[in-house]
Structure formats: C-alpha cells, structure tokens
Amino acid sequence: MPIQIIAGGSGSGKTTCVINDVIKKSIDNPSGNYIVIVPEQYTMSTQKKLVESHPRKGILNIDVVSFERLAFKVFEEIGGENRPVLDDTGKNLIVRKVLEDSRKELQYFRSSINKVGFVSELKSVISELLQYDYSPEKFMAIGADIKDNNLLKSKISDIGLVYDRFKQYLHDNYITSEEILDVLCDLVEESERIRNSELVFDGFTGFTPIQYKLIRILAGCCKNITVTVTIDAEEKFNVMDGMENIFFMSKEMINKLTNINDEICREKHPYDIQIIEGDCKRFKSRQLAFLEKNIFRGGVNQYIYNSGEDKNHQDIRMFNARTVKDEITYAASEIIRLTRQEGYRYRDIAVVSGDMSTYGVLAGNVFAQNSIPVFVDAKKPVTDNPLIEMIRGVLDMIYKNYTYDTVFRYLRSNMTGIAREDIDILDNYCLAVGIHGSSSWHKPWTRKGRASNGFVLSDLNG
C-alpha cells in the first residue's frame, strides 16, 4: 500500500487526525499492532494524548516509540545488537584516547587537543557524520579532491583520521546511538511484529538519510505507513522553491517519501496525500491564528478587525524598551498584573527568548526580586556547580602543592563551611607574608606582616 501523507498547516489537526484514526483501528481490530513513531522528546506527551483520547483510556495494542526505542523493540524480539551503547561521555573518552594516540600524525589539530571544549566539538562532528551515514572513506575522499586550500585539506584529513580510528576502536566492542538504526535496517525485515503492524510517523520536520533508508525498508514489509507533514494547504507540494522558503524542508520530505513510494510500488502512483485545511485550531484567538498563517509568507495580507470578536481583546501587543533590563522589568510587571488581577497562575505563563545568554540570568534575578517563581530552562556548565568547583580545587591543590591560587579556589567555593570574612582575613595574611607551598600550610604561622594593626595569629593558627 502506498505511503499516506497527512499534510496541513501548524495546528490544523494532523496529529489529532492520525491519533483518532489509530484509536479507531485499534478498537475495530484488537489483534492488530499499531506503532506511533515520534521524536524522542514527544513520546510521553503523545502517550498521554492517546490515553486521554481513547474511549477506554487504554492503549494495549498501540505503542508510542522513538526511532531508537523501535530498534530496541525489534532487538528484543529477534535478538541482534547486544553491545553497550555509548553515551556522550563515553564518546568523549574514546575521542580523547584516539587523539592522544594519533597526536604525532595530526597535521592541523595537534596543538588543539588540550583546548577546553575541543574534544566535545570533535565528538559532535563525528556524531553528525554517523547520523548522516557518512563513512570515513567517503569523508576522506572529500579532502582528496581539494587542490587549492591546504588548510581545509589538513582539517579534513585530521577529522577523517580520528573518525576512522574511532570506528576501529568501537568495532565489536561498543555501538553509538547513531549506528543503532543502521543495525536495525539489516534486521527489521525479520520482525514478525513489524510485518503485522501499521506505522505512523508524527512530529518530524524531516529525516536523516539513515532514517529514510529505514522507512524505505519498512514501507516494503509493514502493512501501512502514515506520515504527517507540516505545510500550508495552498502550497504546491511538487514545486521545490529555494532553501529560504519556509516550507522547503516539508516539500523535500514529501518529495523523498513519494520517491520511496514509487520505488516500493515499482510504478508511478498519484500522490496519496490527505490535506487538512481550515484555520489553525491550536489558537482560540483570531489574531494569533492570523499571525501564524501569514508570518514569513510571501504577499501582503491585512488583518480585518471584527468589532464583535475582537472587542476588548489585544492578543498581540508590542513593547519597545531602551535596555534589556527594561524589557524584563516590563515582563515582570505584566506577570504580576496577570496573576493578581486577571486570575492567571504562574504555571500558565512562559517568557520566551532567543538569546538566553543575554536574558536568562538577568530574568532570573529580576523575577526573584519581584517574588516571581521562575525556572530558567538553560544548560549550565558543570563547573558552575560549587561542589564540582570545590572538588576540582582540592585536586588542583594537591597536584600543584598548595599554591596560593589553588588553595583559595577551594576556599572560595562556598562549600567549606568557613565564613567569608575569615577567608578574606586569611587571604590578606597569605598575600602579606607570602604563604605558598605545602610546607607553609603545615606549620604554625609566626610572622605578623606589615599591616598597621597586624593579624591575630592565634585566630589564624586555630
């Protein structure tokens, strides 16, 4: 059966359509298997929506999985991959070892091995190559074709060398999460469960080459495949615009899926596309629905004010401030107004920013000053944790023989239980008399320094 595509704008009801269809089929055919495949971060919310929508509040013959979890379900059924799966930390450790072992052979990155963040960046490059099914040989061939740019050629040569030895190190010992789908492609046709299942892919903006390879195999062995694609109903699906077009990725996705369909069916088929039209169902506000439908689109459309529906409603407002702090202060005042006068709860409100490095910390401080509970959803370096900083300080202190910097790095971690005022006094004394080295810290202090009032040695030695 051809791959079915459910197309429609954002919030038009594509997910609701496929969920209702899966629920109906699962009730009519209790012995059937239905698998809904979504991005990893949406598995829980999709399961919740399925359970809430199901009249019996149970989904015994419906599975909600990510690509990776689908692979493990197949492995559980027919056996297969049992090597440990490396997480990012494991990859970093292996990349570090490969770099150290290959140091003398590196042309460009030899001096960068010990730079902060370099190993992590190189690990990310290797993960990307694995995800897009680029072999070391294929990558090295790119460098071989470069004639005029020796710098770029050296970089590609070094990355290819590390990538190749990374793969050799993993062979028969470990597997990365990016390689799991490659193994699945070799085994999935043996799965009885997959052959008797109907599959739904929802929430994807596109697929990687290895995922398209898997979909091609699945289309040839399972009962049915349905894929949702976000694209305006008015768009011409078979006309590929430039990459700047807002729906370029969606059109590319439809094009590749229809090509897979033609390959599997061995003959040309008309598009099996169900188009969901109508206004955006996600927004109750006409103003927000109009903005969603027209933002970043070509042409000029004007919002028609409706005195009946739009009266006393200002769903979109703009505020111009001189500084970032003024913006955040205004946002805090609006949150206070909404919670105290409009009946909103803090959990109903989100402040969204595209620049967390500028707005994140400042927003946290301003909201805290106004007694607004806030969770700043941003990654922090592990070194920002006082406990980690204290542990690093202790290890550095031992390794570097109690130098001034390492001792006070440890003391100023705020995890030692010593009062800040006492640390300041100790700091001044060490600077005044030149305390450094392990021996200076393991014998009584007798020098008073040059300060006019001196130091209380009994307190310092106590």
Short mmCIF file of C-alpha atoms in Angstrom, two decimals, residues 97-434:
data_model
loop_
_atom_site.label_atom_id
_atom_site.label_comp_id
_atom_site.label_asym_id
_atom_site.label_seq_id
_atom_site.Cartn_x
_atom_site.Cartn_y
_atom_site.Cartn_z
CA LYS A 97 42.17 8.48 23.63
CA VAL A 98 42.24 8.41 19.82
CA LEU A 99 43.54 11.99 19.72
CA GLU A 100 46.34 11.22 22.18
CA ASP A 101 47.32 8.06 20.29
CA SER A 102 47.30 9.90 16.96
CA ARG A 103 48.92 13.13 18.14
CA LYS A 104 52.06 12.76 16.01
CA GLU A 105 50.05 12.08 12.84
CA LEU A 106 47.75 15.11 13.15
CA GLN A 107 48.55 17.99 10.82
CA TYR A 108 46.27 20.82 11.95
CA PHE A 109 44.67 19.90 15.28
CA ARG A 110 47.80 18.71 17.10
CA SER A 111 48.02 21.88 19.19
CA SER A 112 44.28 21.94 19.89
CA ILE A 113 43.95 18.63 21.71
CA ASN A 114 44.18 20.15 25.19
CA LYS A 115 41.99 23.17 24.48
CA VAL A 116 38.79 23.38 26.52
CA GLY A 117 35.80 22.07 24.55
CA PHE A 118 37.80 20.74 21.57
CA VAL A 119 37.14 17.06 22.30
CA SER A 120 33.42 17.74 22.71
CA GLU A 121 33.26 19.64 19.41
CA LEU A 122 35.08 16.87 17.55
CA LYS A 123 32.76 14.30 19.13
CA SER A 124 29.79 16.30 17.80
CA VAL A 125 31.28 16.28 14.29
CA ILE A 126 31.75 12.51 14.43
CA SER A 127 28.20 12.03 15.74
CA GLU A 128 26.89 14.10 12.82
CA LEU A 129 28.84 12.01 10.31
CA LEU A 130 27.48 8.81 11.86
CA GLN A 131 23.94 10.15 11.86
CA TYR A 132 24.08 11.03 8.17
CA ASP A 133 25.68 7.68 7.24
CA TYR A 134 29.00 9.19 6.11
CA SER A 135 31.77 6.58 6.23
CA PRO A 136 35.40 7.60 6.99
CA GLU A 137 36.38 6.65 3.42
CA LYS A 138 33.64 8.82 1.93
CA PHE A 139 34.65 11.74 4.14
CA MET A 140 38.37 11.38 3.35
CA ALA A 141 37.56 11.36 -0.36
CA ILE A 142 36.29 14.94 0.02
CA GLY A 143 39.71 16.05 1.25
CA ALA A 144 41.46 14.22 -1.59
CA ASP A 145 39.55 16.34 -4.13
CA ILE A 146 40.68 19.65 -2.59
CA LYS A 147 43.59 21.15 -4.53
CA ASP A 148 43.99 24.82 -3.62
CA ASN A 149 43.14 25.02 0.10
CA ASN A 150 45.80 23.21 2.11
CA LEU A 151 44.36 24.42 5.42
CA LEU A 152 40.94 22.90 4.75
CA LYS A 153 42.58 19.76 3.38
CA SER A 154 44.57 19.35 6.63
CA LYS A 155 41.45 19.78 8.76
CA ILE A 156 39.51 17.18 6.78
CA SER A 157 42.48 14.82 6.90
CA ASP A 158 42.71 15.10 10.70
CA ILE A 159 38.97 14.65 11.24
CA GLY A 160 38.93 11.67 8.87
CA LEU A 161 41.88 10.08 10.70
CA VAL A 162 40.24 10.44 14.11
CA TYR A 163 36.86 9.30 12.74
CA ASP A 164 38.38 6.18 11.18
CA ARG A 165 40.23 5.19 14.36
CA PHE A 166 37.16 5.98 16.46
CA LYS A 167 35.21 3.48 14.34
CA GLN A 168 38.02 0.91 14.63
CA TYR A 169 38.04 1.26 18.41
CA LEU A 170 34.28 0.68 18.58
CA HIS A 171 34.35 -2.39 16.33
CA ASP A 172 32.87 -5.45 18.11
CA ASN A 173 33.06 -3.64 21.48
CA TYR A 174 30.62 -0.72 21.53
CA ILE A 175 27.97 0.94 19.42
CA THR A 176 26.83 4.55 19.27
CA SER A 177 23.20 5.62 19.32
CA GLU A 178 23.62 6.93 15.74
CA GLU A 179 24.59 3.44 14.49
CA ILE A 180 21.62 1.64 16.03
CA LEU A 181 19.35 2.44 13.07
CA ASP A 182 21.96 1.09 10.67
CA VAL A 183 21.87 -2.26 12.52
CA LEU A 184 18.06 -2.09 12.59
CA CYS A 185 17.95 -1.77 8.79
CA ASP A 186 19.67 -5.17 8.49
CA LEU A 187 17.28 -6.92 10.90
CA VAL A 188 13.88 -5.22 10.69
CA GLU A 189 12.56 -7.39 7.82
CA GLU A 190 12.89 -10.46 10.07
CA SER A 191 10.49 -8.98 12.64
CA GLU A 192 7.07 -10.61 12.61
CA ARG A 193 5.73 -7.81 14.76
CA ILE A 194 6.75 -5.10 12.28
CA ARG A 195 5.27 -7.04 9.34
CA ASN A 196 1.91 -7.15 11.12
CA SER A 197 1.94 -3.51 12.21
CA GLU A 198 0.69 -0.19 10.89
CA LEU A 199 3.12 2.68 11.44
CA VAL A 200 2.52 6.38 11.98
CA PHE A 201 5.32 8.98 11.87
CA ASP A 202 4.27 12.22 13.56
CA GLY A 203 6.05 15.41 14.63
CA PHE A 204 9.06 15.23 12.28
CA THR A 205 10.26 18.16 10.16
CA GLY A 206 12.46 15.83 8.13
CA PHE A 207 14.50 12.64 8.33
CA THR A 208 18.20 11.83 8.13
CA PRO A 209 19.50 9.60 5.30
CA ILE A 210 19.64 6.56 7.58
CA GLN A 211 16.05 7.20 8.70
CA TYR A 212 14.89 7.44 5.07
CA LYS A 213 16.71 4.15 4.43
CA LEU A 214 14.80 2.56 7.30
CA ILE A 215 11.45 3.99 6.10
CA ARG A 216 12.13 2.53 2.63
CA ILE A 217 12.62 -0.93 4.19
CA LEU A 218 9.60 -0.54 6.47
CA ALA A 219 7.40 0.51 3.54
CA GLY A 220 8.22 -2.77 1.84
CA CYS A 221 7.40 -5.03 4.77
CA CYS A 222 4.80 -3.48 7.11
CA LYS A 223 1.06 -3.14 6.47
CA ASN A 224 0.78 0.62 6.19
CA ILE A 225 2.75 3.83 6.83
CA THR A 226 1.27 7.25 7.54
CA VAL A 227 3.43 10.37 7.81
CA THR A 228 2.33 13.84 8.93
CA VAL A 229 3.93 16.86 7.22
CA THR A 230 3.57 20.49 8.26
CA ILE A 231 2.87 22.60 5.16
CA ASP A 232 0.20 25.12 4.16
CA ALA A 233 -2.62 23.61 2.13
CA GLU A 234 -2.20 26.35 -0.51
CA GLU A 235 1.42 25.38 -1.21
CA LYS A 236 2.32 23.48 -4.38
CA PHE A 237 3.80 20.29 -2.97
CA ASN A 238 5.59 19.25 -6.16
CA VAL A 239 7.29 22.62 -6.76
CA MET A 240 10.66 22.90 -4.99
CA ASP A 241 11.42 26.51 -4.03
CA GLY A 242 14.71 27.79 -2.70
CA MET A 243 16.01 26.93 0.78
CA GLU A 244 14.76 30.29 2.04
CA ASN A 245 11.16 29.14 1.60
CA ILE A 246 9.52 28.43 4.96
CA PHE A 247 8.27 25.03 3.74
CA PHE A 248 11.40 23.94 1.86
CA MET A 249 12.10 21.08 4.30
CA SER A 250 8.48 19.93 4.17
CA LYS A 251 8.48 19.83 0.36
CA GLU A 252 11.79 17.98 0.37
CA MET A 253 10.30 15.48 2.81
CA ILE A 254 7.22 14.91 0.62
CA ASN A 255 9.43 14.54 -2.47
CA LYS A 256 11.64 11.89 -0.85
CA LEU A 257 8.68 9.97 0.58
CA THR A 258 6.94 9.87 -2.81
CA ASN A 259 10.18 8.65 -4.42
CA ILE A 260 10.33 5.86 -1.84
CA ASN A 261 6.71 5.07 -2.60
CA ASP A 262 7.47 4.82 -6.33
CA GLU A 263 10.46 2.53 -5.68
CA ILE A 264 8.46 0.19 -3.46
CA CYS A 265 5.41 0.05 -5.73
CA ARG A 266 7.64 -0.26 -8.86
CA GLU A 267 5.38 2.12 -10.77
CA LYS A 268 4.21 5.70 -10.59
CA HIS A 269 1.31 6.41 -8.26
CA PRO A 270 -0.66 9.60 -7.74
CA TYR A 271 0.16 11.40 -4.54
CA ASP A 272 -1.65 9.72 -1.65
CA ILE A 273 -1.89 12.95 0.34
CA GLN A 274 -4.73 13.93 2.62
CA ILE A 275 -4.81 17.70 3.07
CA ILE A 276 -6.24 19.16 6.26
CA GLU A 277 -7.39 22.72 5.61
CA GLY A 278 -9.08 25.39 7.69
CA ASP A 279 -8.00 27.91 10.27
CA CYS A 280 -5.45 26.96 12.88
CA LYS A 281 -7.25 25.00 15.60
CA ARG A 282 -4.40 25.48 18.04
CA PHE A 283 -5.27 29.11 18.80
CA LYS A 284 -8.60 30.33 20.15
CA SER A 285 -7.52 33.85 19.22
CA ARG A 286 -8.27 35.03 15.68
CA GLN A 287 -5.33 37.41 15.90
CA LEU A 288 -2.79 34.69 16.78
CA ALA A 289 -4.23 32.35 14.15
CA PHE A 290 -3.87 35.09 11.51
CA LEU A 291 -0.26 35.75 12.55
CA GLU A 292 0.61 32.03 12.39
CA LYS A 293 -0.90 31.75 8.91
CA ASN A 294 0.86 34.80 7.45
CA ILE A 295 4.19 35.27 9.23
CA PHE A 296 7.22 34.73 6.95
CA ARG A 297 4.89 34.16 3.96
CA GLY A 298 5.03 36.00 0.67
CA GLY A 299 2.48 38.62 -0.26
CA VAL A 300 0.74 41.17 1.95
CA ASN A 301 -2.38 40.25 3.93
CA GLN A 302 -4.16 42.61 6.26
CA TYR A 303 -5.98 41.59 9.42
CA ILE A 304 -9.65 42.62 9.33
CA TYR A 305 -10.77 43.87 12.71
CA ASN A 306 -14.07 42.37 13.88
CA SER A 307 -15.80 44.65 16.37
CA GLY A 308 -17.74 41.73 17.81
CA GLU A 309 -14.99 39.12 18.25
CA ASP A 310 -12.03 41.47 18.80
CA LYS A 311 -13.66 43.90 21.23
CA ASN A 312 -11.61 44.25 24.42
CA HIS A 313 -9.05 41.73 23.07
CA GLN A 314 -5.44 42.64 22.47
CA ASP A 315 -3.90 39.22 21.94
CA ILE A 316 -0.76 40.63 20.30
CA ARG A 317 0.99 43.65 21.81
CA MET A 318 4.43 45.11 21.28
CA PHE A 319 6.55 46.95 23.83
CA ASN A 320 9.68 48.88 22.91
CA ALA A 321 12.30 49.29 25.67
CA ARG A 322 15.64 51.04 25.79
CA THR A 323 17.54 48.25 27.53
CA VAL A 324 17.26 44.51 28.13
CA LYS A 325 16.59 45.16 31.82
CA ASP A 326 13.67 47.45 30.92
CA GLU A 327 12.19 44.66 28.79
CA ILE A 328 12.44 42.11 31.60
CA THR A 329 11.11 44.58 34.18
CA TYR A 330 8.08 45.20 31.97
CA ALA A 331 7.56 41.45 31.58
CA ALA A 332 7.71 41.06 35.39
CA SER A 333 5.13 43.83 35.86
CA GLU A 334 2.81 42.14 33.34
CA ILE A 335 3.16 38.80 35.13
CA ILE A 336 2.28 40.45 38.45
CA ARG A 337 -0.77 42.13 36.83
CA LEU A 338 -1.97 38.91 35.20
CA THR A 339 -1.67 36.86 38.39
CA ARG A 340 -3.16 39.47 40.74
CA GLN A 341 -5.89 40.97 38.56
CA GLU A 342 -6.67 38.52 35.74
CA GLY A 343 -6.75 35.25 37.67
CA TYR A 344 -3.78 33.61 35.92
CA ARG A 345 -1.39 31.22 37.66
CA TYR A 346 2.37 31.34 37.31
CA ARG A 347 2.37 27.97 35.56
CA ASP A 348 0.16 29.46 32.80
CA ILE A 349 2.86 31.95 31.80
CA ALA A 350 6.05 31.48 29.80
CA VAL A 351 8.68 34.06 28.86
CA VAL A 352 10.39 33.03 25.60
CA SER A 353 13.74 34.42 24.45
CA GLY A 354 16.03 33.64 21.56
CA ASP A 355 19.09 34.88 23.44
CA MET A 356 19.38 33.06 26.75
CA SER A 357 22.95 34.24 27.33
CA THR A 358 21.69 37.85 27.50
CA TYR A 359 18.25 37.42 29.03
CA GLY A 360 18.47 34.23 31.12
CA VAL A 361 20.45 35.29 34.20
CA LEU A 362 19.02 38.82 34.24
CA ALA A 363 15.44 37.49 34.02
CA GLY A 364 16.10 35.12 36.91
CA ASN A 365 17.38 37.98 39.07
CA VAL A 366 14.57 40.43 38.21
CA PHE A 367 11.84 37.83 38.76
CA ALA A 368 13.39 36.76 42.07
CA GLN A 369 13.44 40.41 43.24
CA ASN A 370 9.71 40.59 42.47
CA SER A 371 8.97 37.26 44.24
CA ILE A 372 8.01 35.60 40.96
CA PRO A 373 8.92 31.88 40.94
CA VAL A 374 10.97 31.17 37.83
CA PHE A 375 12.68 28.23 36.16
CA VAL A 376 15.30 29.26 33.60
CA ASP A 377 15.49 26.48 31.02
CA ALA A 378 19.14 26.78 30.03
CA LYS A 379 22.13 24.49 30.20
CA LYS A 380 24.83 25.46 32.66
CA PRO A 381 28.46 24.33 32.56
CA VAL A 382 29.16 21.65 35.15
CA THR A 383 31.92 23.89 36.50
CA ASP A 384 29.25 26.37 37.68
CA ASN A 385 28.31 23.85 40.37
CA PRO A 386 30.01 24.83 43.69
CA LEU A 387 30.51 21.19 44.68
CA ILE A 388 32.32 20.41 41.40
CA GLU A 389 34.41 23.55 41.79
CA MET A 390 35.36 22.52 45.35
CA ILE A 391 36.41 19.02 44.20
CA ARG A 392 38.47 20.49 41.36
CA GLY A 393 40.04 22.92 43.81
CA VAL A 394 41.04 20.11 46.18
CA LEU A 395 42.59 18.04 43.37
CA ASP A 396 44.44 21.05 41.94
CA MET A 397 45.63 22.00 45.40
CA ILE A 398 47.20 18.56 45.93
CA TYR A 399 48.57 18.34 42.39
CA LYS A 400 50.14 21.83 42.43
CA ASN A 401 51.47 21.63 46.00
CA TYR A 402 49.20 24.15 47.71
CA THR A 403 49.81 27.19 45.53
CA TYR A 404 48.00 30.39 46.54
CA ASP A 405 45.55 30.20 43.59
CA THR A 406 44.52 26.59 44.18
CA VAL A 407 44.05 26.98 47.95
CA PHE A 408 41.75 29.98 47.62
CA ARG A 409 39.94 28.48 44.67
CA TYR A 410 38.98 25.70 47.07
CA LEU A 411 38.17 28.04 49.97
CA ARG A 412 36.02 30.40 47.87
CA SER A 413 33.81 27.59 46.52
CA ASN A 414 31.45 28.37 49.45
CA MET A 415 31.38 24.68 50.34
CA THR A 416 33.99 24.63 53.12
CA GLY A 417 31.86 25.92 55.99
CA ILE A 418 34.33 28.75 56.69
CA ALA A 419 32.84 32.25 56.95
CA ARG A 420 33.59 34.61 54.06
CA GLU A 421 35.02 37.23 56.49
CA ASP A 422 37.52 34.66 57.85
CA ILE A 423 38.55 33.68 54.32
CA ASP A 424 39.14 37.37 53.50
CA ILE A 425 41.38 37.76 56.57
CA LEU A 426 43.29 34.60 55.67
CA ASP A 427 43.65 35.81 52.09
CA ASN A 428 45.10 39.15 53.23
CA TYR A 429 47.55 37.40 55.57
CA CYS A 430 48.77 34.99 52.87
CA LEU A 431 49.37 37.89 50.48
CA ALA A 432 51.08 39.95 53.19
CA VAL A 433 53.60 37.33 54.31
CA GLY A 434 53.82 35.21 51.13
#
